[in-house]
Tab-separated table of C-alpha atoms and ligand atoms in Angstrom:
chain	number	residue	atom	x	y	z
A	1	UNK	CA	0.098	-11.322	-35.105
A	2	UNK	CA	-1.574	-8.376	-36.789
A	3	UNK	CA	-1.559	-8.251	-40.110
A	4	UNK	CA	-2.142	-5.284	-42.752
A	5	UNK	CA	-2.311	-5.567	-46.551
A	6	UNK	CA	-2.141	-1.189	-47.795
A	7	UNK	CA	-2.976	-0.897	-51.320
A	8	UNK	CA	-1.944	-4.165	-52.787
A	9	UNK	CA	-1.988	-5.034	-56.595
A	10	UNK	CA	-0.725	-8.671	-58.306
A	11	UNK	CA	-0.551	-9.206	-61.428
A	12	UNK	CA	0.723	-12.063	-63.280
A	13	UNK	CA	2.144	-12.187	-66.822
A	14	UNK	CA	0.708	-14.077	-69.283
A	15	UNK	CA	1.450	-14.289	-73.109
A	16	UNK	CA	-2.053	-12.179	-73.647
A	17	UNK	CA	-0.254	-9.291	-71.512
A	18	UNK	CA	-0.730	-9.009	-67.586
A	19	UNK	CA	-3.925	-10.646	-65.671
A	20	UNK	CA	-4.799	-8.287	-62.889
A	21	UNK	CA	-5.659	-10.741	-60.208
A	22	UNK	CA	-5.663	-8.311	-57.209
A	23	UNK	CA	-6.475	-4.939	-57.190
A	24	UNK	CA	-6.032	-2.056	-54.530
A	25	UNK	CA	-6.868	-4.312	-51.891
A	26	UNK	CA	-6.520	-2.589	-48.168
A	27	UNK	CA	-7.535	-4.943	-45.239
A	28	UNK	CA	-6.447	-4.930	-41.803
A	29	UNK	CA	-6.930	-8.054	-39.677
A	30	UNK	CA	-6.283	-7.484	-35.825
A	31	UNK	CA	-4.251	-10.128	-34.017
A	32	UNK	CA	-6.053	-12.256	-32.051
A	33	UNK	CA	-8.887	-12.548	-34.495
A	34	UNK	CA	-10.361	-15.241	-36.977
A	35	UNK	CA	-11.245	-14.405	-40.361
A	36	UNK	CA	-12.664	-15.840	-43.206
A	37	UNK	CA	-12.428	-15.103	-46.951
A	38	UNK	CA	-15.249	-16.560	-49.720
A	39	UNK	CA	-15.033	-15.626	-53.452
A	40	UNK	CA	-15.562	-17.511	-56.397
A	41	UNK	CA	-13.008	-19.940	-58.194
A	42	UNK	CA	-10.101	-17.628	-59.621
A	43	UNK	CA	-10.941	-14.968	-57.565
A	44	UNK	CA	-7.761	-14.558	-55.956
A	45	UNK	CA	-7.999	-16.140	-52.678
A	46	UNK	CA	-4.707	-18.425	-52.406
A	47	UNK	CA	-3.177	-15.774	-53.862
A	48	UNK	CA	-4.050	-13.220	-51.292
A	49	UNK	CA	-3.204	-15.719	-48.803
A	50	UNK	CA	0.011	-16.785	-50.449
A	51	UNK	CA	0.945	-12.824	-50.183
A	52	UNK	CA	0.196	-12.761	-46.349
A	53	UNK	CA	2.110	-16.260	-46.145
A	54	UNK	CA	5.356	-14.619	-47.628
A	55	UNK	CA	5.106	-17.222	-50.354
A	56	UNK	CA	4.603	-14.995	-53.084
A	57	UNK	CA	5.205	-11.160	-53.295
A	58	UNK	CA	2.417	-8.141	-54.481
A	59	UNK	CA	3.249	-6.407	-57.744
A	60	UNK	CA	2.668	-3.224	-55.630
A	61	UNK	CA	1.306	-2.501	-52.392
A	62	UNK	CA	2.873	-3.056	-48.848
A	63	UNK	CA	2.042	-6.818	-46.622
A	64	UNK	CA	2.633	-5.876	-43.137
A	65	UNK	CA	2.933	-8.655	-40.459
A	66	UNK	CA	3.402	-7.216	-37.311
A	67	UNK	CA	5.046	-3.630	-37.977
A	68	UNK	CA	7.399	-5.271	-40.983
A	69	UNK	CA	6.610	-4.927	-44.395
A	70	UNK	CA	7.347	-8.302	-45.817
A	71	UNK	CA	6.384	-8.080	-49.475
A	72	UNK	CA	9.807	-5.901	-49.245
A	73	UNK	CA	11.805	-7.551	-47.093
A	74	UNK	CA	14.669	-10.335	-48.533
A	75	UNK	CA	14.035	-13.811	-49.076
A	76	UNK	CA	16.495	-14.990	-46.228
A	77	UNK	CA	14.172	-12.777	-44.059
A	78	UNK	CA	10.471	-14.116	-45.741
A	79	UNK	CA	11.906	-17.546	-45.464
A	80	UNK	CA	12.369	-17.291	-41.398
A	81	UNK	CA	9.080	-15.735	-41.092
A	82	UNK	CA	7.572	-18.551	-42.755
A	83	UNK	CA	9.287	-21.349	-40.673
A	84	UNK	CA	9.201	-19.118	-37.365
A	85	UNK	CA	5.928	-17.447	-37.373
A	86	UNK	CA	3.181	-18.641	-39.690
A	87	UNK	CA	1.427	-22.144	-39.774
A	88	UNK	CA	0.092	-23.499	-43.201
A	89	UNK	CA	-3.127	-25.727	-43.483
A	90	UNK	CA	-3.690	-26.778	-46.977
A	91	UNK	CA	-6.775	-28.739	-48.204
A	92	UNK	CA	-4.806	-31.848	-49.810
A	93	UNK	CA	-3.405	-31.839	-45.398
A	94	UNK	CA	0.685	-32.382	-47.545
A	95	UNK	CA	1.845	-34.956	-44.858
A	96	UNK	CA	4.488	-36.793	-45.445
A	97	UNK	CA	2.004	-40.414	-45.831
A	98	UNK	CA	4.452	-42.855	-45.025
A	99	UNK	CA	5.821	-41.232	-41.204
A	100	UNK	CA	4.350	-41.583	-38.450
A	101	UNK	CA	1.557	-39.091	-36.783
A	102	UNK	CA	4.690	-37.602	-34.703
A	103	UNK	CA	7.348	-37.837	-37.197
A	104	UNK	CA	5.017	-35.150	-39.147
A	105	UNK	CA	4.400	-32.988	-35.982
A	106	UNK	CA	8.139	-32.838	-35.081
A	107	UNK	CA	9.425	-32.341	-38.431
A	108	UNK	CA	9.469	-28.319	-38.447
A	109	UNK	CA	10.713	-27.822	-35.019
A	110	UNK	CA	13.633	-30.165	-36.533
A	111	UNK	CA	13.798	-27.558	-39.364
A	112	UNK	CA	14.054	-24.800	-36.731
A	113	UNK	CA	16.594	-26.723	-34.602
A	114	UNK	CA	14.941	-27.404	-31.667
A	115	UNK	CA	16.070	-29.677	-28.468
A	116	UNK	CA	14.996	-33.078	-28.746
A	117	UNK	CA	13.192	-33.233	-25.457
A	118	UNK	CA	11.907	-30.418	-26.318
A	119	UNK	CA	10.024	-30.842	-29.767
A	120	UNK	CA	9.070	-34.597	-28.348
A	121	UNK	CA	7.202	-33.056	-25.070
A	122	UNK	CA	5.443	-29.996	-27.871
A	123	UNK	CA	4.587	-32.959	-30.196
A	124	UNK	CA	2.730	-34.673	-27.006
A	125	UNK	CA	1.357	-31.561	-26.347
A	126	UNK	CA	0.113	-30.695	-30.075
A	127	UNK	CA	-1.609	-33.988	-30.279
A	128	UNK	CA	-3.314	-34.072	-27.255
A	129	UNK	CA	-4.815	-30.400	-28.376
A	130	UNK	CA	-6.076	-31.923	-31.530
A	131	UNK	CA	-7.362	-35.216	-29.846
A	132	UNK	CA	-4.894	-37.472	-31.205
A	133	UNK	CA	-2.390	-38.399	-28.986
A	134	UNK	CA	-3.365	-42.189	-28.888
A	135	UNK	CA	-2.808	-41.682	-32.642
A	136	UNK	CA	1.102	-40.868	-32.530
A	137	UNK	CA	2.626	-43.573	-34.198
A	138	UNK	CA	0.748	-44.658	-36.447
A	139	UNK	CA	1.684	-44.096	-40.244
A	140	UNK	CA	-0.603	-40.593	-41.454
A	141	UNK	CA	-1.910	-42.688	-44.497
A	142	UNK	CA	-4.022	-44.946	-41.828
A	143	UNK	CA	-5.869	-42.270	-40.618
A	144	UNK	CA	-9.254	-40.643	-42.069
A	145	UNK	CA	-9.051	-37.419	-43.932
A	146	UNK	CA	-10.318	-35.766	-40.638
A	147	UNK	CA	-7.827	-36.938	-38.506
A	148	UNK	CA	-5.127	-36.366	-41.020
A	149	UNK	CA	-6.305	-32.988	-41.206
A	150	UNK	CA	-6.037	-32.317	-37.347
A	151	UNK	CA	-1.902	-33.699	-37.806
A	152	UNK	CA	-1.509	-31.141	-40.433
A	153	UNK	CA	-3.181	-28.559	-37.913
A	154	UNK	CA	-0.953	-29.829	-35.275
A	155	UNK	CA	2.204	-29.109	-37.692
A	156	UNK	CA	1.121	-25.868	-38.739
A	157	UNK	CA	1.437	-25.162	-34.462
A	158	UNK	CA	4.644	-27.213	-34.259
A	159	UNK	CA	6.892	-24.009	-33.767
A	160	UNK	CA	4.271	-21.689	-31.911
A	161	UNK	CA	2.956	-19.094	-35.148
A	162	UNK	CA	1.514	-16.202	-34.449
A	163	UNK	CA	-0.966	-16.563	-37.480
A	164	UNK	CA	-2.466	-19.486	-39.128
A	165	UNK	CA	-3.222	-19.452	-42.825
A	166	UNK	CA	-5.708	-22.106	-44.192
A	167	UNK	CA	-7.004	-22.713	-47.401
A	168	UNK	CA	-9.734	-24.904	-47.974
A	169	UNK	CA	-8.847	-26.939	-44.852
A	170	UNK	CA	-12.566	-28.322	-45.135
A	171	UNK	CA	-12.545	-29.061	-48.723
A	172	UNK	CA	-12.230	-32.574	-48.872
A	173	UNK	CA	-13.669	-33.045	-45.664
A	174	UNK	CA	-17.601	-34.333	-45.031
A	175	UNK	CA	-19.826	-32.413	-42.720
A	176	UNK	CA	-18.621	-34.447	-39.551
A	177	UNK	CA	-14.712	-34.147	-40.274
A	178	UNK	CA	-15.661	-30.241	-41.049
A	179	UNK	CA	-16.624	-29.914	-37.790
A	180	UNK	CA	-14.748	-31.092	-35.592
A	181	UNK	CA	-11.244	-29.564	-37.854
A	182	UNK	CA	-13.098	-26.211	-37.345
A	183	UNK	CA	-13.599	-27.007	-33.721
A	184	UNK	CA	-10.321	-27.316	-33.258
A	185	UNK	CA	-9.427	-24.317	-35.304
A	186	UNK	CA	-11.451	-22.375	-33.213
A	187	UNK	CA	-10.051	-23.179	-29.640
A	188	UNK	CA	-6.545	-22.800	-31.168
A	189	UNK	CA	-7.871	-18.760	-31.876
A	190	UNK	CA	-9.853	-18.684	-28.648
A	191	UNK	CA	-6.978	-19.967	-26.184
A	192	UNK	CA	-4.030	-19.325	-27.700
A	193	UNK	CA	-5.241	-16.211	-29.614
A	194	UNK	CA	-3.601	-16.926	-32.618
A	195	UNK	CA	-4.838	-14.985	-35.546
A	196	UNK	CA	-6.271	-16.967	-38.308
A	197	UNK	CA	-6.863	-16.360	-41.580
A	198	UNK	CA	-9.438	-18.892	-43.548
A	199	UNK	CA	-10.208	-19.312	-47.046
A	200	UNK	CA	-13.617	-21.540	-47.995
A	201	UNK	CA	-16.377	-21.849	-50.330
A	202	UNK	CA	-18.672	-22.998	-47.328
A	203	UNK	CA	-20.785	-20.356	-45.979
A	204	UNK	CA	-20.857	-22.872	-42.585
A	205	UNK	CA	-17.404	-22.618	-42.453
A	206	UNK	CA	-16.588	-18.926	-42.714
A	207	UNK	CA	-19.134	-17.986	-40.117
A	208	UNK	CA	-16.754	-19.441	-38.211
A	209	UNK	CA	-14.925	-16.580	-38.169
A	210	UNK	CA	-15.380	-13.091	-36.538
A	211	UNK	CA	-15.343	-11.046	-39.971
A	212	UNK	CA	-16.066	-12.605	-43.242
A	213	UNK	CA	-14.541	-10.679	-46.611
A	214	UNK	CA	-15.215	-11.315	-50.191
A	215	UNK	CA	-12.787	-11.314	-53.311
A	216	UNK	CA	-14.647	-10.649	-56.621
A	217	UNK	CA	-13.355	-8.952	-59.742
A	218	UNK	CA	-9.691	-8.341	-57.569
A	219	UNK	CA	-11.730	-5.997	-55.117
A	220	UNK	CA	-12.187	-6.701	-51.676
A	221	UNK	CA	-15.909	-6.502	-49.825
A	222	UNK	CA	-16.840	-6.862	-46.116
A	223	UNK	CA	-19.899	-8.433	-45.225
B	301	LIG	N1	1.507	-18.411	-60.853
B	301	LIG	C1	0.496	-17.949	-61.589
B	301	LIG	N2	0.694	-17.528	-62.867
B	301	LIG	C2	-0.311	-17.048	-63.623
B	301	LIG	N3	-1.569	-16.906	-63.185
B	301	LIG	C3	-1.844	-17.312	-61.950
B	301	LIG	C4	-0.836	-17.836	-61.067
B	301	LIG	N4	-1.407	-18.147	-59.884
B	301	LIG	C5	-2.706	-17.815	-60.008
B	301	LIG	N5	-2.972	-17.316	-61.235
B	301	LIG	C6	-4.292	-16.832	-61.709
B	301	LIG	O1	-4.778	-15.905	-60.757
B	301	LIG	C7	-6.180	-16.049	-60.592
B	301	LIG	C8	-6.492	-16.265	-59.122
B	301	LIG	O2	-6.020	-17.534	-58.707
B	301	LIG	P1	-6.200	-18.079	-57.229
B	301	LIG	O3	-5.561	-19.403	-57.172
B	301	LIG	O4	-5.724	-17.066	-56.265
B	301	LIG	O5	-7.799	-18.205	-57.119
B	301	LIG	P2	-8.705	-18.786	-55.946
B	301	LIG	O6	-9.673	-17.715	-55.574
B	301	LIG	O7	-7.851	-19.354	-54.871
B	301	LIG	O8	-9.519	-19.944	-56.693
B	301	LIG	P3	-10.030	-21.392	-56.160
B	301	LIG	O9	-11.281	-21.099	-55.358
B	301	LIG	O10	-10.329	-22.146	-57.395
B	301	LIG	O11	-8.938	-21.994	-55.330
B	301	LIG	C9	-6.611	-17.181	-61.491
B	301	LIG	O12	-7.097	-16.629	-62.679
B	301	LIG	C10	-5.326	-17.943	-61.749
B	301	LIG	O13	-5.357	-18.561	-62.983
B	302	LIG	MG1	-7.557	-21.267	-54.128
């Protein structure tokens, strides 16, 4: 999925009068590709990738996945996009603890009404791509951080996006974990060419990625 942000502002209110958190940012990321974005804390980096992720909308400015400009587009309409096309991976993993490795995998092709056999043979397949497959029925809360991170990577896949957005994925993760979540990141892009986009503090991490931006001061910089 290509995606194209054209001259987007966001504000929020606050009783002081309106925080400009984003402003005039224009970026264009190609499908197929990997990107990472690094800024300091409160730059505006979840919030950029909350705008691309159809969970929040710009103040002004046009979010184009594909050749549809979402930050206009109804909620019914963000809402499908979101189940349909777009896998999350957030650093705290949000698993479900207490269901099983699978239970978590075939939970949003449930949401999106899928066949049984179906969802159970993707689920297989999902697992195995992560390198967890002898892992499926365990409870999530017995696995490491790692592992539960590679289940939440799995989910994000359940119903075959077009674009990953991750923030943090790494961030409670040690240099081993990092590694092999990225790994798997990675071949997801490189095989499947699905286009990810990657927020991290970790310059290790975002080189990663085939283009690294950076937020500061609401502007956006390539490097
Ligand atoms: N719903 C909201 N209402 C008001 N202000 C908000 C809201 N969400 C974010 N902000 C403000 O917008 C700014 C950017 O926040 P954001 O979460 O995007 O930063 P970030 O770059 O992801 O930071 P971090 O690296 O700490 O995760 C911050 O000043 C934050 O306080
Ligand atoms: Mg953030």
């Amino acid at each position: 999925m290509h995606v194209r942000l054209n001259a987007v502002h966001k504000y929020y209110e606050s009783p002081a009068g309106p925080v400009k958190v984003l402003e005039n940012v224009t970026l264009h990321i190609p499908s197929g590709s990997f990107v990472s974005l690094m800024g300091p804390s409160g730059s505006g980096k979840t919030t950029l990738l909350n705008l691309i992720g159809c969970l929040d909308s710009p103040t002004f400015g046009q979010v184009i996945l594909e050749d549809r400009d979402v930050a206009n587009a109804n909620e019914a309409t963000r809402e499908r996009i979101r189940l349909r096309h777009i896998g999350f991976v957030f650093q705290n993993y949000n698993l479900l603890p207490t269901l099983t490795v699978f239970e978590n995998v075939v939970l949003p092709m449930q949401l999106a009404s899928l066949r049984r056999s179906e969802r159970d043979e993707r689920a297989v397949m999902l697992l195995k791509a992560v390198g967890l497959d002898q892992r499926a029925n365990q409870p999530v809360n017995s696995l490491s951080g790692g592992q539960q991170q590679r289940v939440a990577i799995a989910r994000a896949l359940a119903n075959l996006p077009r674009l990953i957005l991750a923030d943090e994925p790494s961030g409670n993760l040690d240099g081993h974990a990092t590694k092999e979540v990225m790994q798997v990141l990675k071949s997801i892009n490189d095989t499947q060419k699905v286009t990810v986009v990657l927020v991290t503090h970790d310059p290790a991490v975002a080189a990663y990625a085939e283009q690294v931006y950076y937020l500061e001061g609401g502007r956006l910089a390539s490097g």
